[in-house]
Coordinates of C-alpha atoms and ligand atoms in Angstrom, one line a residue:
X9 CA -31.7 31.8 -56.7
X10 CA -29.1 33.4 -54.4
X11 CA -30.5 35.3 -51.6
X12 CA -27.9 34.3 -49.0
X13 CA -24.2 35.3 -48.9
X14 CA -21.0 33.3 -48.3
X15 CA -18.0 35.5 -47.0
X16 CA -14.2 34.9 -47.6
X17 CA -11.9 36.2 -45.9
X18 CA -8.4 35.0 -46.9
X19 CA -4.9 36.3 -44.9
X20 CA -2.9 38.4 -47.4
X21 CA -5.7 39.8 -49.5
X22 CA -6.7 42.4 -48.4
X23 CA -10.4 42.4 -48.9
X24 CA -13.1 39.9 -48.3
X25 CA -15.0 37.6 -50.8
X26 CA -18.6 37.5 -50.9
X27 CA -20.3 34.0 -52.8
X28 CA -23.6 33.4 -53.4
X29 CA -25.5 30.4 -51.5
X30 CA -28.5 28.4 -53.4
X31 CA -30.5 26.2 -51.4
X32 CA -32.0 22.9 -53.4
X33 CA -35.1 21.4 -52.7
X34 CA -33.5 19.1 -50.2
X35 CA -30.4 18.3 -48.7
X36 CA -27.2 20.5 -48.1
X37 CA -27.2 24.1 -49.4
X38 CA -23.8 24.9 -51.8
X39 CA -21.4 28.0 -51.8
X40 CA -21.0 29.4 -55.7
X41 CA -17.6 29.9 -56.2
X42 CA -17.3 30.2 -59.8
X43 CA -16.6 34.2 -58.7
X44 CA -13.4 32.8 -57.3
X45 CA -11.5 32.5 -60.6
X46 CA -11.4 36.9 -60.6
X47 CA -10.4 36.5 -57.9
X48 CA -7.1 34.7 -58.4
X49 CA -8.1 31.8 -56.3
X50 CA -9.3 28.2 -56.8
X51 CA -10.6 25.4 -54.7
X52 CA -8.9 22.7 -53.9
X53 CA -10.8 19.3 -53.4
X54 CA -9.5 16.0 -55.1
X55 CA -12.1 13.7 -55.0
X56 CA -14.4 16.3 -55.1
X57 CA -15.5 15.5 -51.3
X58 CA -17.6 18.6 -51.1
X59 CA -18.3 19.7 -54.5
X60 CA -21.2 19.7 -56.0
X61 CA -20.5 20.0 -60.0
X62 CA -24.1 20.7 -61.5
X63 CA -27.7 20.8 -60.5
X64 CA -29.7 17.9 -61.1
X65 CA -33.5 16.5 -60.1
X66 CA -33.3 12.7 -61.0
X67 CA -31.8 11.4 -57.9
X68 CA -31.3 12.6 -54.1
X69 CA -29.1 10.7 -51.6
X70 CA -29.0 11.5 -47.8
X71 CA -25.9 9.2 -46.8
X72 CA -26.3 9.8 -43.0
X73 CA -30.4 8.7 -43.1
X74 CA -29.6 6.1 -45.8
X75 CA -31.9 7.5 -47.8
X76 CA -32.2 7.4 -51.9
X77 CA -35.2 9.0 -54.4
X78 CA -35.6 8.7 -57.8
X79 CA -37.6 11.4 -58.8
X80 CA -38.8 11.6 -55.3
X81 CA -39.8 8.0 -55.2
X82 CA -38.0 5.8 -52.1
X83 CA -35.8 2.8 -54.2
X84 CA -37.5 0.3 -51.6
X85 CA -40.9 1.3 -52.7
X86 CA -39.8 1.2 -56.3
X87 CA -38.1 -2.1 -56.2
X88 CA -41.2 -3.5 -54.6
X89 CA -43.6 -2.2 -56.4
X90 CA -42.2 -0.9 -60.0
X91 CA -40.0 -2.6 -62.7
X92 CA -36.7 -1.5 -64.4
X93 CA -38.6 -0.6 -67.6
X94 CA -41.2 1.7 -65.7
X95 CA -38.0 3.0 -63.8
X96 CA -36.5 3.7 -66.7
X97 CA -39.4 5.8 -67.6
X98 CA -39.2 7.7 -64.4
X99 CA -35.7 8.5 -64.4
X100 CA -35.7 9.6 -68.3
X101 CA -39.3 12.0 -68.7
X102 CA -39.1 12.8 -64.8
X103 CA -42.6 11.5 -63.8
X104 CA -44.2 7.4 -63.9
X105 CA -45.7 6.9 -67.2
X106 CA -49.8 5.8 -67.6
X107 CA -50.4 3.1 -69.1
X108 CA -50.6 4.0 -72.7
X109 CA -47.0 6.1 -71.9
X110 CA -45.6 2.9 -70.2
X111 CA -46.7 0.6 -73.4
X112 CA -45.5 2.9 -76.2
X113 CA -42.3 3.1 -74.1
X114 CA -41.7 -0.9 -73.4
X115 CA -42.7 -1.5 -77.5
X116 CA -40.3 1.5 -78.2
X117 CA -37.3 -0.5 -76.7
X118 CA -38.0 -3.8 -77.7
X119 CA -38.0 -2.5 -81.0
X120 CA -34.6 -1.6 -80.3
X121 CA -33.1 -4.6 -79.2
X122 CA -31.5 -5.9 -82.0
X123 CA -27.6 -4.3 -83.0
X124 CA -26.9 -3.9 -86.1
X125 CA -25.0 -7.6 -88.2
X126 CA -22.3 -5.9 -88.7
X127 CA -22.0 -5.5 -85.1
X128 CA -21.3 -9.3 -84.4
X129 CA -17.5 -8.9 -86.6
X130 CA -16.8 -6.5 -83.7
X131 CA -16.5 -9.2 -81.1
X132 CA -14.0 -11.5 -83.5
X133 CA -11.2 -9.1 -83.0
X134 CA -11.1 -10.0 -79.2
X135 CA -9.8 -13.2 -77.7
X136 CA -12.3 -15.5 -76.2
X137 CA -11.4 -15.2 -72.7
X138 CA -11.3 -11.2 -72.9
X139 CA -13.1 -9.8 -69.7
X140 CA -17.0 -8.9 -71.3
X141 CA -16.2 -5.6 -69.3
X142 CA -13.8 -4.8 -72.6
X143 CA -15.9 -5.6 -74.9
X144 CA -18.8 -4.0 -73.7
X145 CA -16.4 -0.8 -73.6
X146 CA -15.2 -1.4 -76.9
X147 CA -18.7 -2.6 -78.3
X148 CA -20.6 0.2 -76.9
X149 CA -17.8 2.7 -78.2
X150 CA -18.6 1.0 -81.6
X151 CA -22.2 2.0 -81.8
X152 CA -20.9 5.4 -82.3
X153 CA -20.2 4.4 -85.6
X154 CA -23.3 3.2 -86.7
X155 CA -25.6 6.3 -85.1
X156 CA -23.2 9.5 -85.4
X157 CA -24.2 10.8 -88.6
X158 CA -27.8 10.1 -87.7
X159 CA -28.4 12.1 -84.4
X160 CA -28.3 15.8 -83.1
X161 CA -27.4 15.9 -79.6
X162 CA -28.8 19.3 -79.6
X163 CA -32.0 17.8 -80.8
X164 CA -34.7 16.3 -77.7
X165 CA -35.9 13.4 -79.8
X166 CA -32.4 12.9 -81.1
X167 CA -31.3 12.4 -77.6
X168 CA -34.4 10.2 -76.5
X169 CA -33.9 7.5 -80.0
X170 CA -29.7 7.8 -78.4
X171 CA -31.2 6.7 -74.7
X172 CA -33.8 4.1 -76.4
X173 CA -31.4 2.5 -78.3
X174 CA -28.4 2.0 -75.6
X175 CA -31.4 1.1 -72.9
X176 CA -32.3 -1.7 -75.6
X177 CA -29.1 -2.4 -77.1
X178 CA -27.2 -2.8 -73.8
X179 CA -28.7 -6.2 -72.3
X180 CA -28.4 -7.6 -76.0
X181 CA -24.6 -6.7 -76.4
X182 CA -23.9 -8.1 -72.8
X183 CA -25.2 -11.2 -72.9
X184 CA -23.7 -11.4 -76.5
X185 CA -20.6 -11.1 -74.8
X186 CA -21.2 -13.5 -72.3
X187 CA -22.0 -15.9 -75.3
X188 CA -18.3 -15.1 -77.3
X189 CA -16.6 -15.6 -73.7
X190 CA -18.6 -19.6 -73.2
X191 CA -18.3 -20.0 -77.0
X192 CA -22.2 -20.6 -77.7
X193 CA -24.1 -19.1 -80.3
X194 CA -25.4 -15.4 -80.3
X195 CA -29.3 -15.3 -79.4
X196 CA -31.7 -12.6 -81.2
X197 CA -33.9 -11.0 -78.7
X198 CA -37.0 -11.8 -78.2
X199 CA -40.2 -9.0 -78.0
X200 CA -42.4 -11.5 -76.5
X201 CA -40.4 -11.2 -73.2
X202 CA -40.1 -8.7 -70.6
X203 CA -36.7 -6.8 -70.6
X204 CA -34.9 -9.0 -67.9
X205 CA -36.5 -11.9 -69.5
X206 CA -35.1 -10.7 -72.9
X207 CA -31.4 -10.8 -71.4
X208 CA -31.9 -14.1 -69.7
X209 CA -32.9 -15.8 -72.5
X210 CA -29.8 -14.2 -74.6
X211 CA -27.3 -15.3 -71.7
X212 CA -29.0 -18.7 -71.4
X213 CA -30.9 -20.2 -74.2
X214 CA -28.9 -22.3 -76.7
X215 CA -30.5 -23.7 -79.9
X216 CA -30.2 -27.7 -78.7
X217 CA -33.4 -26.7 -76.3
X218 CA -36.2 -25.0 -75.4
X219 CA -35.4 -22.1 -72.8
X220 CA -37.4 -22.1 -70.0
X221 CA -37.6 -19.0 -67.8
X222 CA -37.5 -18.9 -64.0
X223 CA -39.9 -16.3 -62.8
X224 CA -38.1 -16.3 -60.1
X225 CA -34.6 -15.5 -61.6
X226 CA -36.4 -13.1 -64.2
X227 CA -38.1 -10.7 -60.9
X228 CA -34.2 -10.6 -59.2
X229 CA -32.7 -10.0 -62.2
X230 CA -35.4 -7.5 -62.7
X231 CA -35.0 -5.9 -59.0
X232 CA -31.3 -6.2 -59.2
X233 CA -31.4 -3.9 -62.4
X234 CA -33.9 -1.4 -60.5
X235 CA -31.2 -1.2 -57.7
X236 CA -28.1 -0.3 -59.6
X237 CA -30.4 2.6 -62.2
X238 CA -28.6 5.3 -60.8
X239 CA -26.8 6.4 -58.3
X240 CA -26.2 10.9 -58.4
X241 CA -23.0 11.8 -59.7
X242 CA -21.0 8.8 -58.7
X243 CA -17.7 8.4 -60.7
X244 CA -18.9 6.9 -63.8
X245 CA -22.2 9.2 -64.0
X246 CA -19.4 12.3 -63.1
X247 CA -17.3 10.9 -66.4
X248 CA -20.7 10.1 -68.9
X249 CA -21.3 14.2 -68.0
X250 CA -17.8 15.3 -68.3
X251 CA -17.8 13.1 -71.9
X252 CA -21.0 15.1 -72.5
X253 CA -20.0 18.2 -71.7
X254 CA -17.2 18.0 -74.8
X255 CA -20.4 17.7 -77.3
X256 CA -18.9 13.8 -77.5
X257 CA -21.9 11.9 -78.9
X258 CA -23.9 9.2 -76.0
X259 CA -22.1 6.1 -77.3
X260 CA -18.8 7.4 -76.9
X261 CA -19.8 8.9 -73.3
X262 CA -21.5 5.4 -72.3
X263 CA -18.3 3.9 -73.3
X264 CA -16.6 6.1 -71.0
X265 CA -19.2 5.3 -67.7
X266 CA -18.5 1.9 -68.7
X267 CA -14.8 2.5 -68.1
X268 CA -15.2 4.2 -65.1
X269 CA -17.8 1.9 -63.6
X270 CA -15.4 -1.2 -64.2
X271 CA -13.0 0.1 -61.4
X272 CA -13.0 -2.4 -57.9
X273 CA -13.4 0.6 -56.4
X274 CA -17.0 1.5 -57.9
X275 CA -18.8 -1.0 -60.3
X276 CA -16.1 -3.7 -59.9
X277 CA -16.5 -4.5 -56.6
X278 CA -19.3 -6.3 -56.8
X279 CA -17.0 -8.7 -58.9
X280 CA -14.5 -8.3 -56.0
X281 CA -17.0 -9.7 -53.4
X282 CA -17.2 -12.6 -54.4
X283 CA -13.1 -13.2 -55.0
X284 CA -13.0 -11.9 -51.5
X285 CA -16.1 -14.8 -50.3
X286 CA -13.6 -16.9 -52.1
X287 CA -10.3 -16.4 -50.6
X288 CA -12.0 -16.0 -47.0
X289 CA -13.0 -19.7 -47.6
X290 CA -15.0 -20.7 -45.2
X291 CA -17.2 -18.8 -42.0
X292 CA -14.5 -19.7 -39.6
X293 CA -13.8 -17.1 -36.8
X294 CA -10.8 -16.8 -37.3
X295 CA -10.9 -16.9 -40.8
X296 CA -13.4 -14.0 -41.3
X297 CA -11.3 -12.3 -38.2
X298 CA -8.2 -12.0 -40.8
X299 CA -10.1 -10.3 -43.6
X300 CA -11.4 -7.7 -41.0
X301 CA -7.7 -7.4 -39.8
X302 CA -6.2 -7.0 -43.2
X303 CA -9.2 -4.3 -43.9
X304 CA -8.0 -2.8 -40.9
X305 CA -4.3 -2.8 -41.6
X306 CA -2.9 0.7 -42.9
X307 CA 0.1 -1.0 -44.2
X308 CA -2.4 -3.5 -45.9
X309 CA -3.8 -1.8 -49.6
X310 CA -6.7 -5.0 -49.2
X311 CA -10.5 -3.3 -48.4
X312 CA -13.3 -5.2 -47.2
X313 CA -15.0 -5.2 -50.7
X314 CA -18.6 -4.3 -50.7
X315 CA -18.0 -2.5 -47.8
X316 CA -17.8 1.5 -47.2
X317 CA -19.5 4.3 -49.7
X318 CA -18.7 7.7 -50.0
X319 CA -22.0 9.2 -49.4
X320 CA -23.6 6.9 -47.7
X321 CA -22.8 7.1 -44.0
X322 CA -25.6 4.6 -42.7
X323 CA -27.3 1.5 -44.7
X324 CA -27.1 1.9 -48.2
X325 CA -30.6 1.4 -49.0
X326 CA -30.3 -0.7 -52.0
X327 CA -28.3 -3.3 -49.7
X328 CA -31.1 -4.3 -47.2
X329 CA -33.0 -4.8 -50.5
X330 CA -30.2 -6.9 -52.0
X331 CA -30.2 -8.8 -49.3
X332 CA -34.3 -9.3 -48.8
X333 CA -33.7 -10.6 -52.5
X334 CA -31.3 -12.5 -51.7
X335 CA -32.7 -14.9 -49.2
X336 CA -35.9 -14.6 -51.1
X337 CA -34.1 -16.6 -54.3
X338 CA -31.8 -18.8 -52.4
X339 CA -34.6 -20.5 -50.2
X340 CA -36.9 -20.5 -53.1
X341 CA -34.8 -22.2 -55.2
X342 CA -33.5 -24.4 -52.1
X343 CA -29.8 -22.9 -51.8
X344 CA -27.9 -23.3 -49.1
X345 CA -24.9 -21.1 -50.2
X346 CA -21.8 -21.3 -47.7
X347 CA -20.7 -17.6 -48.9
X348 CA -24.2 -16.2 -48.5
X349 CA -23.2 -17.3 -44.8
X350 CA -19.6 -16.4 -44.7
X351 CA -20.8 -12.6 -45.9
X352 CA -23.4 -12.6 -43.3
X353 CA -21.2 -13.6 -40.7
X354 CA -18.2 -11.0 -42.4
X355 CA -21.1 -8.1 -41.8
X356 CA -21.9 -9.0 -38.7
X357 CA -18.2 -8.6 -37.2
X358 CA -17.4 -5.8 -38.7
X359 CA -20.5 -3.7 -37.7
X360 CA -20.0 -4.7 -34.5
X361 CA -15.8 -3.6 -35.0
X362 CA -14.9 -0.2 -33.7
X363 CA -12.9 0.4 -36.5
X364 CA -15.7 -0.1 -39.1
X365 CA -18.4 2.0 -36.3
X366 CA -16.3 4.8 -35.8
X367 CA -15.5 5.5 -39.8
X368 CA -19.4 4.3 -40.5
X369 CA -18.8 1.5 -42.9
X370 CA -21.7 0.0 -43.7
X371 CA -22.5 -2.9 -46.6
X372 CA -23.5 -1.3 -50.1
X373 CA -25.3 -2.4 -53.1
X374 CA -22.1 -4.8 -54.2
X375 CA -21.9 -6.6 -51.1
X376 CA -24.9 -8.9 -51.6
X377 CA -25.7 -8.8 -55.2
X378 CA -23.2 -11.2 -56.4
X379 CA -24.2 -13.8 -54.2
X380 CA -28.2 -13.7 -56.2
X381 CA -26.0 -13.5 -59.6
X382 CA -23.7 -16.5 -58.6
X383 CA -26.7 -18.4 -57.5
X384 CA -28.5 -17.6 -60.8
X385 CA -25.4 -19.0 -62.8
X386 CA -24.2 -16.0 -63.9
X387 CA -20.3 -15.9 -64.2
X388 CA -18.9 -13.6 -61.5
X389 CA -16.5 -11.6 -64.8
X390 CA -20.3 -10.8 -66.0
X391 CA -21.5 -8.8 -62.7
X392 CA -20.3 -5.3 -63.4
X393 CA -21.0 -5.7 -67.1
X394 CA -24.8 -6.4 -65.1
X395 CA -24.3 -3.5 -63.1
X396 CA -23.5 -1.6 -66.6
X397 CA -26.5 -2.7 -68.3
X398 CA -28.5 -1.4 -65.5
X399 CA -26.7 2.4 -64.8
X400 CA -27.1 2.8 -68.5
X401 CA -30.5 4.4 -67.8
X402 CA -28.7 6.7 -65.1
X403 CA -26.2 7.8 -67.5
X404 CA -27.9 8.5 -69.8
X405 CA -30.4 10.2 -67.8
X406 CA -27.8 12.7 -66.5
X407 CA -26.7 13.3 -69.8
X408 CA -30.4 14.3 -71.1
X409 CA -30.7 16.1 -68.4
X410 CA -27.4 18.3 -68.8
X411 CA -27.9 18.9 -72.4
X412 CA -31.7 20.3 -71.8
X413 CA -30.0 22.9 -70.1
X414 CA -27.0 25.5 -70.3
X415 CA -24.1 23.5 -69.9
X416 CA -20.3 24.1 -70.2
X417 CA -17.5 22.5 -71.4
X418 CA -16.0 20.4 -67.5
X419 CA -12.5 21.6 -67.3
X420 CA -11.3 21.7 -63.7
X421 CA -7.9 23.5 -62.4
X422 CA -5.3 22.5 -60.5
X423 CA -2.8 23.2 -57.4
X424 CA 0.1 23.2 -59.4
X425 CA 3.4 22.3 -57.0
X426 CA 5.6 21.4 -60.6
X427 CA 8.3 23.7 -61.6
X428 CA 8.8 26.6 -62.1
X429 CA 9.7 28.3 -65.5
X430 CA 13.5 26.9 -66.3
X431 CA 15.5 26.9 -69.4
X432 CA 15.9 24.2 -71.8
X433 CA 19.8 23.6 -71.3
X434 CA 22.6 24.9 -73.6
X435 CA 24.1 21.8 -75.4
Ligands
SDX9 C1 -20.2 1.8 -55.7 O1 -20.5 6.7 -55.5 C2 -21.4 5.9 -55.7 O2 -22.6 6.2 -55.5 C3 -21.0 4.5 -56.1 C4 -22.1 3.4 -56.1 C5 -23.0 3.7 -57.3 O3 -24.2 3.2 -57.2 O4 -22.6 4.4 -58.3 O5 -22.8 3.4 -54.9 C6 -21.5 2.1 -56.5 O6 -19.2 2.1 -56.2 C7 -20.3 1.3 -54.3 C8 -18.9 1.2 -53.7 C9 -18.3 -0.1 -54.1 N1 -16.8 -0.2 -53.7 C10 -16.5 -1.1 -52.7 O7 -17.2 -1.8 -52.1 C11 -15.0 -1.1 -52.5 C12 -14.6 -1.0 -51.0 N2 -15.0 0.3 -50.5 C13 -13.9 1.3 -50.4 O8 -13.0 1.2 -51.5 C14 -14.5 2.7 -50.1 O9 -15.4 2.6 -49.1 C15 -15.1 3.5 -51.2 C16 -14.2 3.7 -52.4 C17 -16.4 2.9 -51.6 C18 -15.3 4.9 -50.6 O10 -14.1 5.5 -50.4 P1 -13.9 7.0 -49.8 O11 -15.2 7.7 -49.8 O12 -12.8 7.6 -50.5 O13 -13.6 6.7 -48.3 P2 -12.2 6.6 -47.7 O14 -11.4 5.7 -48.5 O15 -11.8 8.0 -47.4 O16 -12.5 5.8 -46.3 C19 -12.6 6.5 -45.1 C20 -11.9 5.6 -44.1 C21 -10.4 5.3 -44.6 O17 -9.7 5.0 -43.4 P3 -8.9 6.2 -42.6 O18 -7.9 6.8 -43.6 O19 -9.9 7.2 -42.1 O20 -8.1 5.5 -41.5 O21 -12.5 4.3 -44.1 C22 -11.6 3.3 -44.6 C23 -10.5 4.0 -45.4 O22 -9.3 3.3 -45.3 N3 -12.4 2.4 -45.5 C24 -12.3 1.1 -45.5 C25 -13.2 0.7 -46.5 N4 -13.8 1.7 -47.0 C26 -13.3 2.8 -46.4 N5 -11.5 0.3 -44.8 C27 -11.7 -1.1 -45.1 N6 -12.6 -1.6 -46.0 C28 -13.3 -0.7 -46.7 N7 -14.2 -1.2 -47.6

């Protein structure tokens, strides 16, 4: 795979370094530097800005074109033209199924949507107003208990029943959650309805009526699922592979994404959005004008949530989607949202704000979703536990992935600046 050469020179060692360089089948090439170690040398790169920690061929990013694949497939075309279960399909085997493929597939999960009874006791132990982020991280963690003795992670079709099962389990534990926060009854799933029916019928339907389904809630619940599938090694895919990479089995390391993902600085901000829509109040100049100055304020820790990504240095792609869907289920369900307008406005100020141009701060997938959710009556604490359900598929994807192939054990170094060796003093 090498064929090119990287060459270190370093002032005080006498001799230069040569690293191999691979190429991937697009985007940047990367510099092997495992040979550093022998060297006596590490890198240094908190945050990992510029480090790429494993190969992978379920998702490409190109943050300054604003581009995303699955599997080679644009997320605009798939959320257009695909569903979350097919999606799921794609990110898992690594091609679109056929129809028989696709059916076996969809009956596969629906098979799997029920949790275990004892599963419900779990939920008693937490207060009723706990966030349903810590329960779904606790819940999740639980399955462990039920599926460790029964799966080989070393095993493929070990692995696959591990990435069936949380697929199907997730949207039934989530909206079970949502049901232990309102105090309503737990609702079975249902295999007569599509997966993002399924988990609108468990949120929703109580046993006084009959639950009707919107079709239009069901396709942006459906489309909003598709946009959050995956995302490259983003923190909380990064932690479900480090989990992995211990041999942990997938519960535990779902429990651990979920963890990560919860953070207002990744999965949370969603959440955060609409706290921020909240406090900003109403699309007032001047009000909107002191968000963008507190964003702006070094001395200020507040971020214009929603705003800014890592990788993406343009559009992120999933946004401009969002917010197609977006208008799409406000006017057809006749909402006239004043936030939907005060985050319009918000965007439109800051894009044109030098600050925000020169450091190419853009809207991400967060910054419009929770406005569909809200309008959807979905409780703003039960976005990123939405955003979970979804990235299931991506975690668990990476994880597949990483144990098909020779994998390590993650354990990064450090640049240590502590002490040095001292003795413990003489009493
Ligand atoms: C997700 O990685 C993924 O792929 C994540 C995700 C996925 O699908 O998995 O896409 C999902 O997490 C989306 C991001 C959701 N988070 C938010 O919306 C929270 C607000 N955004 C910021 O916290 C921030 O933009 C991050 C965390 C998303 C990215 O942070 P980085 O890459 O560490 O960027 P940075 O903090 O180094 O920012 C560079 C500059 C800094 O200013 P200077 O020091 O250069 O003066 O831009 C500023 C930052 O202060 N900046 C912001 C800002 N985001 C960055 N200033 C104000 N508001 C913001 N939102």
């Amino acid at each position: 795979m090498a064929d090119r050469k990287a060459t270190l020179t370093v002032d005080g060692l006498d001799k230069t370094i040569e690293l191999p360089v691979y190429s991937g089948s697009l985007g940047p090439d990367v510099v092997d530097v495992r040979g550093l170690g022998a060297e006596g040398l590490f890198t240094y790169d908190p945050g990992f800005m510029a480090t790429s920690s494993c190969q992978s061929a379920i998702t490409y990013i190109d943050g300054g074109k604003g581009v995303l694949l699955h599997r080679g497939y644009p997320i605009d075309q798939l959320a257009k033209e695909s569903n979350f279960v097919e999606l799921c399909y794609l990110l898992l085997f690594g091609e679109l199924p056929n129809d028989e493929q696709y059916a076996d597939f969809e009956s596969r999960v629906s098979n799997h949507t029920m949790v275990h009874d004892q599963i419900n006791n779990f939920f008693k132990g937490f207060r009723r107003d706990a966030h349903p982020m810590s329960i779904l991280c606790g819940v999740v963690g639980g399955l462990a208990a039920f599926y460790h003795d029964h799966m080989d992670i070393n095993v493929e079709e070990d692995r696959i029943i591990s990435a069936i099962r949380l697929i199907a389990k997730m949207p039934t534990i989530a909206a079970m959650s949502y049901k232990y926060n309102v105090g309503q009854p737990f609702n079975y799933p249902r295999n007569d309805l599509n997966y993002a029916e399924n988990f609108l019928y468990m949120m929703f339907s109580t046993p006084c009526e009959e639950y009707k389904i919107n079709p239009v809630y069901a396709k942006a619940m459906d489309r909003i699922f598709m946009l959050h599938a995956d995302h490259e090694q983003n923190a909380s895919t990064s932690t479900v592979r480090l989990a992995g990479s211990t041999g942990a089995n997938p519960f535990a390391c779902i429990s651990a994404g979920i963890a990560a993902l919860w953070g207002p600085a990744h999965g949370g901000a969603n959440e955060a959005v609409l706290k921020m829509l909240d406090e900003i109040g109403d699309d007032s100049e001047e009000n909107i004008q002191r968000f963008i100055d507190k964003a702006k304020d070094k001395d200020d820790p507040f971020k214009l949530m929603g705003f800014g990504h890592r990788v993406y240095r343009n559009f992120d792609p999933r946004a401009k989607v969002m917010k197609e869907t977006c208008d799409e289920v406000l006017a057809e369900l006749g909402i006239d949202d004043p936030q939907l307008k005060i985050a319009k406005r918000l965007e439109q100020i800051a894009l044109e704000d030098e600050y925000f141009v020169e450091r190419k701060l853009y809207p991400n997938v967060d910054f419009y979703s929770g406005i569909i959710l809200k309008a959807m009556g979905i409780p703003t604490n039960m976005f990123t536990v939405i955003f979970a359900v979804s990235r299931t598929i991506g975690w668990i994807s990476h994880w597949h992935e990483m144990l098909s192939d020779s994998y390590k054990i993650g354990r990064p170094r450090q640049l240590y600046t502590g002490h040095d060796q001292r003795d413990y003093p003489a009493k």
